[in-house]
CSV table of C-alpha atoms in Angstrom, one decimal:
chain,number,residue,atom,x,y,z
A,1,MET,CA,129.4,182.7,-124.6
A,2,GLY,CA,128.5,179.1,-123.8
A,3,ILE,CA,128.6,176.5,-126.6
A,4,GLU,CA,126.1,177.7,-129.1
A,5,GLY,CA,127.8,179.3,-132.2
A,6,LYS,CA,131.3,178.3,-131.2
A,7,VAL,CA,133.6,176.7,-133.7
A,8,ILE,CA,135.1,173.5,-132.2
A,9,ALA,CA,137.7,171.3,-133.9
A,10,ILE,CA,138.2,167.8,-132.8
A,11,THR,CA,141.0,165.3,-133.6
A,12,GLY,CA,140.3,161.6,-133.6
A,13,ALA,CA,136.7,162.4,-134.2
A,14,SER,CA,135.6,159.3,-136.1
A,15,SER,CA,134.8,157.1,-133.1
A,16,GLY,CA,134.7,156.9,-129.3
A,17,ILE,CA,135.1,160.1,-127.3
A,18,GLY,CA,135.7,162.3,-130.4
A,19,GLU,CA,132.5,161.1,-132.0
A,20,ALA,CA,130.4,161.5,-128.9
A,21,ALA,CA,131.7,165.0,-128.3
A,22,ALA,CA,131.0,166.0,-131.9
A,23,VAL,CA,127.4,164.8,-131.7
A,24,MET,CA,126.8,166.4,-128.3
A,25,LEU,CA,128.4,169.7,-129.1
A,26,ALA,CA,126.6,170.0,-132.4
A,27,GLU,CA,123.3,169.3,-130.7
A,28,ARG,CA,124.1,172.2,-128.4
A,29,GLY,CA,124.6,174.6,-131.3
A,30,ALA,CA,128.4,174.4,-131.9
A,31,ARG,CA,129.8,174.3,-135.4
A,32,VAL,CA,132.1,171.3,-135.4
A,33,VAL,CA,135.2,170.6,-137.6
A,34,LEU,CA,136.2,167.0,-137.4
A,35,GLY,CA,139.4,165.3,-138.3
A,36,ALA,CA,140.5,161.6,-138.4
A,37,ARG,CA,142.1,159.0,-140.6
A,38,ARG,CA,138.9,157.1,-141.4
A,39,ILE,CA,137.2,159.5,-143.8
A,40,ASP,CA,134.3,157.1,-144.4
A,41,ARG,CA,133.3,157.2,-140.7
A,42,LEU,CA,133.8,161.0,-140.6
A,43,GLN,CA,131.4,161.4,-143.6
A,44,ALA,CA,128.8,159.1,-142.0
A,45,LEU,CA,129.1,161.2,-138.8
A,46,ALA,CA,128.8,164.4,-140.7
A,47,SER,CA,125.6,163.1,-142.3
A,48,ARG,CA,124.1,162.3,-138.9
A,49,ILE,CA,124.9,165.8,-137.7
A,50,HIS,CA,123.5,167.4,-140.9
A,51,SER,CA,120.3,165.4,-140.6
A,52,VAL,CA,119.4,167.1,-137.3
A,53,GLY,CA,120.4,170.6,-138.5
A,54,GLY,CA,124.0,170.8,-137.3
A,55,GLN,CA,126.8,172.5,-139.0
A,56,VAL,CA,129.9,170.4,-139.6
A,57,ALA,CA,133.0,170.1,-141.8
A,58,VAL,CA,135.3,167.2,-142.0
A,59,VAL,CA,138.8,166.5,-143.2
A,60,ARG,CA,140.9,163.3,-143.5
A,61,MET,CA,144.0,163.8,-141.3
A,62,ASP,CA,146.7,162.0,-139.3
A,63,VAL,CA,147.9,163.8,-136.2
A,64,LYS,CA,151.4,162.4,-136.9
A,65,ARG,CA,151.7,164.9,-139.7
A,66,ARG,CA,151.9,168.5,-138.6
A,67,SER,CA,150.6,169.7,-142.0
A,68,ASP,CA,147.4,167.6,-141.4
A,69,VAL,CA,146.8,169.2,-138.1
A,70,GLN,CA,147.3,172.6,-139.5
A,71,GLN,CA,144.8,171.7,-142.3
A,72,LEU,CA,142.2,171.0,-139.6
A,73,VAL,CA,142.6,174.4,-138.1
A,74,THR,CA,142.8,176.1,-141.5
A,75,LEU,CA,139.5,174.4,-142.5
A,76,ALA,CA,137.8,175.8,-139.4
A,77,CYS,CA,138.9,179.3,-140.0
A,78,GLU,CA,138.1,179.2,-143.8
A,79,ARG,CA,134.7,177.5,-143.4
A,80,PHE,CA,133.5,179.3,-140.3
A,81,GLY,CA,135.7,182.4,-139.9
A,82,GLN,CA,137.2,181.5,-136.5
A,83,LEU,CA,138.3,178.7,-134.1
A,84,ASP,CA,137.1,178.9,-130.5
A,85,VAL,CA,138.1,175.4,-129.2
A,86,LEU,CA,140.5,172.7,-130.2
A,87,ILE,CA,139.9,169.3,-128.6
A,88,ASN,CA,143.1,167.3,-128.8
A,89,ASN,CA,141.5,163.9,-128.6
A,90,ALA,CA,143.4,161.6,-130.9
A,91,GLY,CA,145.3,158.9,-129.0
A,92,ILE,CA,146.4,155.3,-129.1
A,93,GLY,CA,147.5,152.8,-126.5
A,94,PRO,CA,149.4,149.7,-127.7
A,95,ILE,CA,150.4,148.8,-124.1
A,96,SER,CA,152.9,146.2,-123.1
A,97,LEU,CA,155.6,145.3,-120.6
A,98,ILE,CA,158.7,147.4,-120.9
A,99,GLU,CA,160.8,144.3,-121.1
A,100,ASP,CA,158.9,143.2,-124.2
A,101,LEU,CA,160.8,146.1,-126.0
A,102,GLN,CA,158.0,147.0,-128.3
A,103,VAL,CA,160.0,150.0,-129.5
A,104,GLU,CA,157.8,150.6,-132.6
A,105,ASP,CA,154.7,150.8,-130.4
A,106,TRP,CA,156.5,153.2,-128.1
A,107,GLU,CA,157.4,155.4,-131.0
A,108,GLU,CA,153.8,155.3,-132.3
A,109,MET,CA,152.5,156.5,-128.9
A,110,ILE,CA,155.0,159.3,-128.8
A,111,ASP,CA,154.1,160.3,-132.3
A,112,VAL,CA,150.3,160.3,-131.8
A,113,ASN,CA,149.7,161.0,-128.1
A,114,LEU,CA,152.5,163.6,-127.6
A,115,LYS,CA,153.7,165.0,-130.9
A,116,GLY,CA,150.2,165.0,-132.4
A,117,PHE,CA,149.0,167.0,-129.3
A,118,LEU,CA,151.9,169.5,-129.7
A,119,TYR,CA,151.1,169.9,-133.4
A,120,GLY,CA,147.6,170.9,-132.3
A,121,ILE,CA,149.0,173.6,-130.0
A,122,ALA,CA,151.3,174.8,-132.8
A,123,ALA,CA,148.4,175.1,-135.2
A,124,ALA,CA,145.8,176.7,-133.0
A,125,LEU,CA,147.8,178.9,-130.7
A,126,PRO,CA,148.6,181.6,-133.3
A,127,VAL,CA,144.9,181.7,-134.2
A,128,PHE,CA,143.8,182.0,-130.6
A,129,ARG,CA,146.4,184.8,-130.0
A,130,GLU,CA,145.2,186.8,-133.0
A,131,GLN,CA,141.5,186.4,-132.0
A,132,GLY,CA,142.3,187.2,-128.3
A,133,SER,CA,140.4,184.1,-127.2
A,134,GLY,CA,140.5,180.4,-127.4
A,135,HIS,CA,140.3,177.1,-125.5
A,136,PHE,CA,142.4,174.0,-125.6
A,137,VAL,CA,140.7,170.8,-124.3
A,138,ASN,CA,143.3,168.1,-124.0
A,139,ILE,CA,142.3,164.4,-123.4
A,140,VAL,CA,144.7,162.8,-121.0
A,141,SER,CA,144.1,159.6,-119.1
A,142,THR,CA,143.7,158.2,-115.6
A,143,ALA,CA,146.6,155.9,-116.6
A,144,GLY,CA,148.9,158.9,-115.7
A,145,LEU,CA,147.3,159.2,-112.3
A,146,ARG,CA,147.7,155.5,-111.3
A,147,ILE,CA,150.7,153.8,-112.8
A,148,VAL,CA,150.3,150.1,-113.4
A,149,PRO,CA,152.2,147.4,-115.3
A,150,LEU,CA,151.9,147.4,-119.1
A,151,GLN,CA,151.0,151.1,-119.2
A,152,ALA,CA,154.3,152.8,-118.3
A,153,VAL,CA,155.1,154.2,-121.8
A,154,TYR,CA,151.5,155.0,-122.5
A,155,ALA,CA,151.2,156.8,-119.1
A,156,GLY,CA,154.4,158.6,-119.8
A,157,THR,CA,153.0,160.1,-123.0
A,158,LYS,CA,149.8,161.1,-121.2
A,159,ASN,CA,151.6,162.6,-118.2
A,160,ALA,CA,153.7,164.6,-120.7
A,161,VAL,CA,150.4,166.0,-122.1
A,162,ARG,CA,149.2,166.8,-118.6
A,163,THR,CA,152.5,168.6,-117.8
A,164,ILE,CA,152.5,170.6,-121.0
A,165,SER,CA,148.9,171.5,-120.5
A,166,GLU,CA,149.6,173.0,-117.2
A,167,GLY,CA,152.6,174.9,-118.5
A,168,LEU,CA,150.5,176.2,-121.4
A,169,ARG,CA,147.8,177.3,-118.9
A,170,GLN,CA,150.3,179.3,-116.9
A,171,GLU,CA,151.7,180.9,-120.0
A,172,ALA,CA,148.3,181.5,-121.7
A,173,GLY,CA,147.4,184.7,-119.8
A,174,ASP,CA,143.8,185.8,-119.2
A,175,LYS,CA,142.4,185.3,-122.7
A,176,LEU,CA,143.1,181.6,-123.3
A,177,ARG,CA,141.7,178.6,-121.4
A,178,VAL,CA,143.2,175.2,-121.0
A,179,THR,CA,141.4,172.1,-119.8
A,180,ALA,CA,142.8,168.6,-119.2
A,181,ILE,CA,140.3,165.8,-119.0
A,182,SER,CA,141.4,162.4,-117.8
A,183,PRO,CA,139.0,159.5,-118.8
A,184,GLY,CA,139.1,156.2,-117.0
A,185,PHE,CA,137.8,153.0,-118.6
A,186,ILE,CA,135.6,154.2,-121.5
A,187,TYR,CA,133.8,151.9,-123.9
A,188,THR,CA,135.7,152.7,-127.2
A,189,ASP,CA,137.8,150.9,-129.7
A,190,PHE,CA,140.9,151.9,-127.8
A,191,ALA,CA,142.1,148.2,-127.7
A,192,GLU,CA,142.3,148.1,-131.5
A,193,SER,CA,145.8,149.6,-131.5
A,194,MET,CA,147.2,146.9,-129.2
A,195,THR,CA,149.6,144.5,-130.8
A,196,ASN,CA,149.8,141.9,-128.1
A,197,PRO,CA,146.8,139.5,-128.5
A,198,GLU,CA,146.7,138.5,-124.8
A,199,VAL,CA,146.8,142.1,-123.6
A,200,LYS,CA,144.2,143.0,-126.1
A,201,ALA,CA,141.9,140.2,-125.0
A,202,GLN,CA,142.3,141.2,-121.3
A,203,THR,CA,141.6,144.8,-122.1
A,204,LEU,CA,138.5,144.0,-124.1
A,205,ALA,CA,137.2,141.8,-121.2
A,206,ALA,CA,137.8,144.5,-118.7
A,207,ARG,CA,136.1,147.0,-121.0
A,208,ASP,CA,133.0,144.8,-121.4
A,209,LYS,CA,132.9,144.4,-117.6
A,210,MET,CA,133.2,148.0,-116.3
A,211,ALA,CA,133.6,150.6,-119.1
A,212,ILE,CA,131.2,153.6,-119.3
A,213,SER,CA,129.9,155.4,-122.3
A,214,PRO,CA,132.0,158.0,-124.2
A,215,ASP,CA,129.0,160.3,-123.6
A,216,ALA,CA,130.4,160.7,-120.0
A,217,ILE,CA,133.5,162.4,-121.3
A,218,ALA,CA,131.5,164.4,-123.9
A,219,ARG,CA,129.5,165.8,-121.0
A,220,ALA,CA,132.7,166.8,-119.2
A,221,ILE,CA,134.0,168.5,-122.3
A,222,ALA,CA,130.7,170.3,-122.8
A,223,PHE,CA,130.8,171.4,-119.1
A,224,ALA,CA,134.3,172.9,-119.5
A,225,ILE,CA,133.4,174.7,-122.7
A,226,ASP,CA,130.1,176.0,-121.5
A,227,GLN,CA,131.7,178.1,-118.6
A,228,PRO,CA,131.9,181.9,-118.8
A,229,SER,CA,135.1,183.2,-120.5
A,230,ASP,CA,136.6,184.2,-117.1
A,231,VAL,CA,136.2,180.6,-115.7
A,232,ASP,CA,138.9,178.1,-116.7
A,233,VAL,CA,138.1,174.5,-115.7
A,234,ASN,CA,141.6,173.2,-115.5
A,235,GLU,CA,141.3,169.5,-114.8
A,236,ILE,CA,138.5,166.9,-114.8
A,237,VAL,CA,138.8,163.2,-113.9
A,238,VAL,CA,136.0,160.9,-115.0
A,239,ARG,CA,136.1,157.2,-114.1
A,240,PRO,CA,133.6,154.3,-113.9
A,241,THR,CA,132.4,153.9,-110.3
A,242,ALA,CA,133.7,150.4,-110.4
A,243,GLN,CA,137.2,151.3,-111.5
A,244,GLY,CA,139.9,151.0,-108.8
């Protein structure tokens, strides 16, 4: 059925990849349901979408709370009568050397990147089963494909998402679709969660040198959703050409 008319919920929708996907999918006729912690940015985004005739609903939420993620899915069903796609996009990356023992940062990445993603599955899967259709689009990372210093724990959380996505795909049967999309260096505010000033500065410098627009990932998301119902695009990797 393509994109037009589908109800698509997005976590982490207030900036970066989530924001770009919300705008692009709404432009293509989707009804978007957006969740994030920064409600002011969500409301501004909703106004942009409304101004060009799009249909949108927003809710303040934190993926660390299971009830918040459930609220996003419930809002989609109550406002639009269904949920066709859940984009598990929310993520953070306060990277550091393991020997720095930034345990609180490790816990935060596990809570947001992994548990938040699992809460999305727990909220949407029963809806998809009842409907007899549905699509999970899970944002992973190239950090899990090429392991480098500073990113071990972050990559671990993202590889867990990749592994669970594949297991879910195999269990899903012929009515549900599962897509894992791994972005490389994308121009977002990803570095804002970093607690090490030196690492943050290095990351921002690298971003300014090579990062590509979040629209690149939004196009990949749209491509996967736009396929016929019997076509499941399982994995997409999108990197800057300059990224090693």
